[in-house]
Short mmCIF file of C-alpha atoms and ligand atoms in Angstrom, two decimals:
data_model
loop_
_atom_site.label_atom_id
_atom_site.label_comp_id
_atom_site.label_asym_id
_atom_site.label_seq_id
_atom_site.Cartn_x
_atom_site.Cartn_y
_atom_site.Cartn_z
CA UNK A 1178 12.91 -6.42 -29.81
CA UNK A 1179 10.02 -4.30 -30.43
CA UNK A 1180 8.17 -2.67 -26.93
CA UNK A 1181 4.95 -1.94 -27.53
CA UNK A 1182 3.29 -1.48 -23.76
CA UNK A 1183 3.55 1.94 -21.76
CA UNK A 1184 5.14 2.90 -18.00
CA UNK A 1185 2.22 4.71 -15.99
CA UNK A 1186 3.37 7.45 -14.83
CA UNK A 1187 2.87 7.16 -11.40
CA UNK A 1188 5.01 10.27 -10.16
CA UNK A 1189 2.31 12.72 -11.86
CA UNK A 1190 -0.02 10.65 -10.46
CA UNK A 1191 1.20 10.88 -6.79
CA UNK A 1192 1.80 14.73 -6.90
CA UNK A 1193 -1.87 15.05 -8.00
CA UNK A 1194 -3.15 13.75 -5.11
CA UNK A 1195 -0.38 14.90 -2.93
CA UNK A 1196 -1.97 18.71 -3.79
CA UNK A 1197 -5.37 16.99 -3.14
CA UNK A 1198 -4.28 16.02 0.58
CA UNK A 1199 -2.61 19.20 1.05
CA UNK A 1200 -5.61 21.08 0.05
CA UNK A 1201 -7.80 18.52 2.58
CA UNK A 1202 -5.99 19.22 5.31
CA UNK A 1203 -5.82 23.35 5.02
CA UNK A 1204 -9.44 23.10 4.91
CA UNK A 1205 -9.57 20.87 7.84
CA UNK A 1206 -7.52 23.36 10.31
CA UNK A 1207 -9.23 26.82 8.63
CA UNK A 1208 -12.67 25.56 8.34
CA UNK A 1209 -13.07 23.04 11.41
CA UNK A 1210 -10.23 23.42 13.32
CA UNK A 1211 -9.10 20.10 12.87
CA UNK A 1212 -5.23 19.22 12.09
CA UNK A 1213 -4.72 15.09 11.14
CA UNK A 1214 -2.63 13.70 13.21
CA UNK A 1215 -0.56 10.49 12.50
CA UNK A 1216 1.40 8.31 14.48
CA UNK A 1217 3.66 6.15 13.29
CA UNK A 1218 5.31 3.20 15.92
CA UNK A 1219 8.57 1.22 14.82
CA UNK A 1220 9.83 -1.43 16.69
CA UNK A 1221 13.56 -1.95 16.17
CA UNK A 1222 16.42 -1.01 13.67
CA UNK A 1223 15.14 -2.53 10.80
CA UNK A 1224 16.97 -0.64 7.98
CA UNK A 1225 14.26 -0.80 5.03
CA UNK A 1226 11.09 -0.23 7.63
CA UNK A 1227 13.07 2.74 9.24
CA UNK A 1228 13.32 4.67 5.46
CA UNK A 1229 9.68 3.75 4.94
CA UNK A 1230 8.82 5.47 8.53
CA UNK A 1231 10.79 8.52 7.88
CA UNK A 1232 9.26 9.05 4.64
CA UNK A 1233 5.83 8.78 5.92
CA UNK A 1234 6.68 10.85 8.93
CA UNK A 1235 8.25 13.76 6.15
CA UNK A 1236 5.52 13.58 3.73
CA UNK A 1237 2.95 13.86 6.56
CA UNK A 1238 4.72 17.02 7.72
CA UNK A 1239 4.85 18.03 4.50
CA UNK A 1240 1.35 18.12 3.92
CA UNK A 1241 0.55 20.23 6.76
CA UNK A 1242 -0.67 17.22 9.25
CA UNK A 1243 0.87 16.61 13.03
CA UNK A 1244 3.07 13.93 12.58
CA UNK A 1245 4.80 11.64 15.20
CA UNK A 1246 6.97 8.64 15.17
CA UNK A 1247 7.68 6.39 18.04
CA UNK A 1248 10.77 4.30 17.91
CA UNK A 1249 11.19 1.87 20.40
CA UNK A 1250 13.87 -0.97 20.44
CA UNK A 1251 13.68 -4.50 19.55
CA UNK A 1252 13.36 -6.37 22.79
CA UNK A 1253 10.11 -4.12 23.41
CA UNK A 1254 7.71 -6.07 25.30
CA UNK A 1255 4.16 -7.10 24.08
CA UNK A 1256 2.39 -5.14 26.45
CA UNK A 1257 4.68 -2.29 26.36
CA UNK A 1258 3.85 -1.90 22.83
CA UNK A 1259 -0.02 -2.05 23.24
CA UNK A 1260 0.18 0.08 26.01
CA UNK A 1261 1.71 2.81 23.64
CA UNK A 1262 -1.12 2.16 21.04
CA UNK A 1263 -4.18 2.42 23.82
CA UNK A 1264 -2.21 5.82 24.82
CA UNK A 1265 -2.26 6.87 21.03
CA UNK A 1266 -6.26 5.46 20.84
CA UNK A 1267 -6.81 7.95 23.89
CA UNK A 1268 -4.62 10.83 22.17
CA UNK A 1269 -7.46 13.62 20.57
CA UNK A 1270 -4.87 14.89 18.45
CA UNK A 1271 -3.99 11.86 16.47
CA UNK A 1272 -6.61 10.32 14.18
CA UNK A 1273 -4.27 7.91 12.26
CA UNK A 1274 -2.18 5.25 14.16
CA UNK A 1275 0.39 2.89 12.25
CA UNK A 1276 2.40 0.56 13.28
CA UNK A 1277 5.07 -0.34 11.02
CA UNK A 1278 5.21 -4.13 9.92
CA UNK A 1279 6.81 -7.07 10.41
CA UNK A 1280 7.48 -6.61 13.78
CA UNK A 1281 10.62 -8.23 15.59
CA UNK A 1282 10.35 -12.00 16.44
CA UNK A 1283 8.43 -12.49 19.41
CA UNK A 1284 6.00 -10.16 19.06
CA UNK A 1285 2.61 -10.65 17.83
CA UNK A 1286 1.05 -8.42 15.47
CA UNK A 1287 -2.29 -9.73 15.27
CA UNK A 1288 -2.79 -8.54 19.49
CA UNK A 1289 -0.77 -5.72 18.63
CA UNK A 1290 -3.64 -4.50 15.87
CA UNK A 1291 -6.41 -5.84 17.91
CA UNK A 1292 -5.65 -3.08 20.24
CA UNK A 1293 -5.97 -0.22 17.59
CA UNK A 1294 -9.01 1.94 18.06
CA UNK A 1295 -10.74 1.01 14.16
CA UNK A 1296 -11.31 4.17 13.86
CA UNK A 1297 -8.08 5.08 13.45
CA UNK A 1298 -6.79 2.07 11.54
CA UNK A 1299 -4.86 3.44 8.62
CA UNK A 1300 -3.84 0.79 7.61
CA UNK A 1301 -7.09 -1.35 7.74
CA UNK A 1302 -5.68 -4.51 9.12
CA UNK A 1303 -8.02 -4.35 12.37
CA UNK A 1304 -11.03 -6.93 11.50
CA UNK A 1305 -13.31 -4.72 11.86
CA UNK A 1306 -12.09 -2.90 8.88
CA UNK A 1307 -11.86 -5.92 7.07
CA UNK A 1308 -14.90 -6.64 8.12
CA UNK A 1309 -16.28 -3.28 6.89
CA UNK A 1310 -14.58 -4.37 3.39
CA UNK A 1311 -15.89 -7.04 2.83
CA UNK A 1312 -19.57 -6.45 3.71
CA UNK A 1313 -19.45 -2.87 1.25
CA UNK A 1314 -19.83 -1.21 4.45
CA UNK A 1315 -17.14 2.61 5.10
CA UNK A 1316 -14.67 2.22 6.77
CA UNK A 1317 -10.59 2.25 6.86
CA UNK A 1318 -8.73 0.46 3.67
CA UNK A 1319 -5.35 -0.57 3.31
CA UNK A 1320 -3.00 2.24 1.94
CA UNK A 1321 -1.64 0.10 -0.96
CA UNK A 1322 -4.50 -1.36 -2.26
CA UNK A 1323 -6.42 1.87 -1.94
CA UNK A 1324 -3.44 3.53 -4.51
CA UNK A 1325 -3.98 0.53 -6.96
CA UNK A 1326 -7.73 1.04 -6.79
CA UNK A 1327 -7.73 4.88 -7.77
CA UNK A 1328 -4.68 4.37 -9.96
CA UNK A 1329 -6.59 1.60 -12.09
CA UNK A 1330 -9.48 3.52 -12.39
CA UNK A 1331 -7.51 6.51 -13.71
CA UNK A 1332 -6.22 4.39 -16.49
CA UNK A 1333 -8.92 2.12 -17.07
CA UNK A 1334 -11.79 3.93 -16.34
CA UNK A 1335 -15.30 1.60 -15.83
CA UNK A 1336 -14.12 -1.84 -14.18
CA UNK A 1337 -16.95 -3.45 -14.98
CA UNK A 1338 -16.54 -6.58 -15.92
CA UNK A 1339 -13.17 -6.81 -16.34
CA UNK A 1340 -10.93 -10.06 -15.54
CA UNK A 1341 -8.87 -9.12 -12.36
CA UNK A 1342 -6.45 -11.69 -11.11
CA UNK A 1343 -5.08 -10.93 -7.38
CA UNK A 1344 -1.21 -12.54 -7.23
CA UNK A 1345 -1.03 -12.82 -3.25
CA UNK A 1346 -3.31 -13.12 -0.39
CA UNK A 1347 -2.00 -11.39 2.44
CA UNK A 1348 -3.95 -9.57 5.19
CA UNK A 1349 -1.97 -5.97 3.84
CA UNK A 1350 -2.15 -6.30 0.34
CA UNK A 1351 -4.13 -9.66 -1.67
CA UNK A 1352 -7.23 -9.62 0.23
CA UNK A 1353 -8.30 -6.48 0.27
CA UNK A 1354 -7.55 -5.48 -3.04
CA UNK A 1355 -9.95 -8.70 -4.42
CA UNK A 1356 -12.58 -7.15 -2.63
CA UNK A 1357 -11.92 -3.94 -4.10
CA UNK A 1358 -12.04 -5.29 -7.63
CA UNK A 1359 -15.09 -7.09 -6.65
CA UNK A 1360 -17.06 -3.95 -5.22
CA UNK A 1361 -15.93 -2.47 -8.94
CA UNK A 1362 -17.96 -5.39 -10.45
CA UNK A 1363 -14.67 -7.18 -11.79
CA UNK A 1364 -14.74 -11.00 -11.88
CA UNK A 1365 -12.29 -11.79 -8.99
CA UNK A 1366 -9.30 -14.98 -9.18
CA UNK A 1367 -6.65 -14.47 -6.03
CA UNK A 1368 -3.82 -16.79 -6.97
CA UNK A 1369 -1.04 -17.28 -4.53
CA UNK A 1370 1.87 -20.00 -4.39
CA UNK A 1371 -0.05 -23.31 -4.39
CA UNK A 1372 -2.25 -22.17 -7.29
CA UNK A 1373 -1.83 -24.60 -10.13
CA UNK A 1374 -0.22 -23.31 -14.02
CA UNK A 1375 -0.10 -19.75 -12.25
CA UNK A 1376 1.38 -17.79 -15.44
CA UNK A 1377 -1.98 -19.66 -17.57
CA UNK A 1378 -4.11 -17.88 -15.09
CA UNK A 1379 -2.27 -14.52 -15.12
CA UNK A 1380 -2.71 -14.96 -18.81
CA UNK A 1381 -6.36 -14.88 -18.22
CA UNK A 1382 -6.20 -11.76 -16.38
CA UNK A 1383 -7.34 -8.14 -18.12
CA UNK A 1384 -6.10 -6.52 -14.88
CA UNK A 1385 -3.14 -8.53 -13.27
CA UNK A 1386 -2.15 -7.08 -9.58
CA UNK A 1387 1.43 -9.18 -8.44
CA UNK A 1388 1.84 -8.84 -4.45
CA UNK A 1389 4.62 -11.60 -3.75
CA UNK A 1390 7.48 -10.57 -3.47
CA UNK A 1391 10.07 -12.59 -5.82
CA UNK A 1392 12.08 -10.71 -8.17
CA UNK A 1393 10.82 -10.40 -11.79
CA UNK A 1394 8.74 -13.66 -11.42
CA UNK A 1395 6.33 -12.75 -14.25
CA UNK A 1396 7.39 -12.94 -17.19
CA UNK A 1397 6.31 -11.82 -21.14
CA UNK A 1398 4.51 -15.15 -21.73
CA UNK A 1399 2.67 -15.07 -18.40
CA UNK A 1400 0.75 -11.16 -19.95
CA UNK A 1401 -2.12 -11.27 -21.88
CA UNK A 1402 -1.70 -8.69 -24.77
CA UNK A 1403 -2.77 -4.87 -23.33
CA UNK A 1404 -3.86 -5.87 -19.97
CA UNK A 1405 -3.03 -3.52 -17.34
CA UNK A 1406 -0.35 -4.80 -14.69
CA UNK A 1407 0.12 -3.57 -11.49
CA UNK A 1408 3.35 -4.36 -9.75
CA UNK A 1409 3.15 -4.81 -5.92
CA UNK A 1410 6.89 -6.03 -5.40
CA UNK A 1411 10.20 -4.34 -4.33
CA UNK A 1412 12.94 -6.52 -4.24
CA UNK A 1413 16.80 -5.86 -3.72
CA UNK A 1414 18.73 -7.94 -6.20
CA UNK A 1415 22.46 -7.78 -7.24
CA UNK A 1416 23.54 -5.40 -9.66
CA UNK A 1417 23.10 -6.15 -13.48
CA UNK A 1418 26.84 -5.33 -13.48
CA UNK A 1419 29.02 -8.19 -11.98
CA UNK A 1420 31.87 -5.85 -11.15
CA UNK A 1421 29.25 -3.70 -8.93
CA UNK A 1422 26.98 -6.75 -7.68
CA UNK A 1423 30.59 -8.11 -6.87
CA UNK A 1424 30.92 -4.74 -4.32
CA UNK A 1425 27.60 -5.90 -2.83
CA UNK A 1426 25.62 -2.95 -5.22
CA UNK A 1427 22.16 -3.89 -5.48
CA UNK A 1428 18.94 -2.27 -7.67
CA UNK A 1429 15.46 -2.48 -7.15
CA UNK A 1430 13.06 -5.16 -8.79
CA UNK A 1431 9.40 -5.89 -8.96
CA UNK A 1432 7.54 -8.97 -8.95
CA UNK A 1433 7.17 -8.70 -12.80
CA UNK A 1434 9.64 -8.37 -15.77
CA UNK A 1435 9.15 -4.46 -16.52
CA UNK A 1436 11.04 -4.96 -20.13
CA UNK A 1437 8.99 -8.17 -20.59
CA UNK A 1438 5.67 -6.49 -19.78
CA UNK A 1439 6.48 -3.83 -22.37
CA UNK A 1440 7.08 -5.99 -24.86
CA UNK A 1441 3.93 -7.92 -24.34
CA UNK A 1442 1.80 -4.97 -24.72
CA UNK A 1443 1.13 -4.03 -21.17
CA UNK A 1444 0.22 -0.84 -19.55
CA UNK A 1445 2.56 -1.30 -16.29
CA UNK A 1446 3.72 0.32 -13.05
CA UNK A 1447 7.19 0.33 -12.93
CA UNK A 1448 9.69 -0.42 -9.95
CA UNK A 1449 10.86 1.85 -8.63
CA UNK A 1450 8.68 4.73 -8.96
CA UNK A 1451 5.34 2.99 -9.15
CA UNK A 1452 2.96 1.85 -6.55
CA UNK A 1453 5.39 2.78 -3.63
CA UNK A 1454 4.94 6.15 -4.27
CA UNK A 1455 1.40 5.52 -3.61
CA UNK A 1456 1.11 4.09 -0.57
CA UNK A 1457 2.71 6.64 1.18
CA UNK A 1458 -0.01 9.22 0.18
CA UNK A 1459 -2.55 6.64 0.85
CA UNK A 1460 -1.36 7.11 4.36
CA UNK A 1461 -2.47 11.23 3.64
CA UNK A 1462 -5.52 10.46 2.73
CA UNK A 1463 -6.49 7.51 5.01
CA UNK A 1464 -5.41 9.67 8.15
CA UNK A 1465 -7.37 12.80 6.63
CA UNK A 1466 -10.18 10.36 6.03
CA UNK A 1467 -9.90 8.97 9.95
CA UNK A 1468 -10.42 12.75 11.66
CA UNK A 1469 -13.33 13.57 9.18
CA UNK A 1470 -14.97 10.62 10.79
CA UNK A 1471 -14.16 11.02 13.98
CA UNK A 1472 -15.17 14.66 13.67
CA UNK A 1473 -18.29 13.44 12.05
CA UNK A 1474 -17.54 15.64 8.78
CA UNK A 1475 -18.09 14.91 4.93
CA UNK A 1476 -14.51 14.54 3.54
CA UNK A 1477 -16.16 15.00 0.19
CA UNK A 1478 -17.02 18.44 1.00
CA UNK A 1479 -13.58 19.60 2.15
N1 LIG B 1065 5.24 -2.73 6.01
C1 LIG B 1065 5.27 -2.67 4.65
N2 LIG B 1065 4.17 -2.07 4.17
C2 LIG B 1065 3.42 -1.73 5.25
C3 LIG B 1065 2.17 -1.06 5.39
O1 LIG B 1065 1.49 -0.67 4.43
N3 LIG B 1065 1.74 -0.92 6.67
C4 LIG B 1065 2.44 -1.38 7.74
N4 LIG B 1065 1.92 -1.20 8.97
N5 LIG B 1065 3.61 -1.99 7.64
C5 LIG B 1065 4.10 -2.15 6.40
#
């Protein structure tokens, strides 16, 4: 079976702007005497969402920022939790708050972001971000699709024009990143799980962005020849090998058939190692981002 696509190389990728941070945030606390600050809040013992938090919490050390993590347990009460966030609103040394999603039953996100000062919305979700997105205005965007967005335009270049179809609509993820492709003049389809013939539309697409979460659902037929797909998903499935998957051993998975998408040509992130990597920086740069404008400095001149 010949494989004619390409992996992007997303690890180069990510320690290229990884420097970039670094180098954002030195010039922040030498030239203005400003150190980013992030907090990130997790609510209960969830085992994937407590990697993700200590990664974020390393990397942000790592690139010279404060960092701190709240964990509280998982019978938290609502307004214990937005009690913590208006404290971290009020905090002067923390420009970026997240707090780590989904959140145990019974709690309700939506209130819970409401109560984020915009301003330091990292991860966009507060409406008036959205908002902000949507009407071309600055403002806060959503770590992943931020990564996707500068990613794609290192491989692809001009946008213009281009065929983008969104798999996925959520708040985090599908919605923001169609606006994204629309503010970079790309003709826009979000298709999500009542969309009709959904691998004739991917077909359609010249840039195809899968946010859904089930294993290896697109497959070779569903890519049109060289488009560039972006892979969203990470998904545990058992092991390939039925003597491991038998010991409960499990691999990671996209949303899209990474052998598949070679062979039909794509240029594709691969899982893992792909767009994961990228949101956590995205969390770098939307915190640096966040204490430029609350300092009222030009990030582009750091
Ligand atoms: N859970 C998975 N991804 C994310 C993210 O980007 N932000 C938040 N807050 N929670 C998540």
């Amino acid at each position: 079976m010949t494989t004619s696509g390409r992996a992007i190389d997303c690890k180069a990728f990510v320690a290229r702007l990884r420097d970039e941070v670094a180098t954002s945030v030195a010039a922040l606390k030498t030239r203005h005497a400003v150190t980013p600050g992030l907090a990130v809040v997790l609510v209960g013992d969830d085992a994937a969402s407590s990697v993700y938090v200590r990664n974020k919490g390393e990397l942000a050390e790592a690139v010279g920022m404060h960092s701190v993590t709240h964990r509280l347990p998982a019978d938290t009460s609502q307004e214990d939790l937005a009690a913590l966030v208006r404290q971290l609103n009020a905090d002067r040394s923390i420009h970026g708050i997240l707090v780590q999603l989904p959140l145990p039953r019974g709690l309700n996100a939506d209130a819970i972001i409401a109560e984020i000062d915009p301003n330091k919305d990292v991860d966009g979700l507060h409406v008036v971000n959205a908002g902000r997105l949507s009407a071309g205005l600055p403002g806060l965007v959503s770590c992943t699709p931020a990564g996707c967005m500068k990613l794609l335009r290192d491989e692809v270049g001009d946008l213009s024009g281009k065929h983008a179809v969104m798999v996925g609509r959520s708040n985090l993820m599908g919605k923001p990143m169609a606006q994204l492709l629309l503010a970079a003049d790309c003709t826009v389809t979000i298709a999500h799980s009542r969309t009709r013939d959904l691998p004739a539309v991917c077909r359609e697409a010249d840039i195809l962005v899968v946010a859904v979460g089930r294993p290896e659902m697109v497959k070779r037929d569903w890519i049109k020849p060289g488009a560039v797909v972006i892979d969203v998903g990470i998904n545990r499935v058992p092991s390939r090998d039925p003597v491991k998957a038998a010991q409960g051993k499990t691999r990671l998975v996209g949303d899209v058939d990474f052998a598949d998408a070679l062979e039909a040509g794509a240029t594709v992130t691969p899982v893992p190692g792909g767009v994961g990597l990228l949101t956590v920086i995205f969390l770098m740069q939307n915190t640096v981002k966040a204490a430029c404008m609350i300092h009222g400095l030009d990030e582009s001149s750091l």
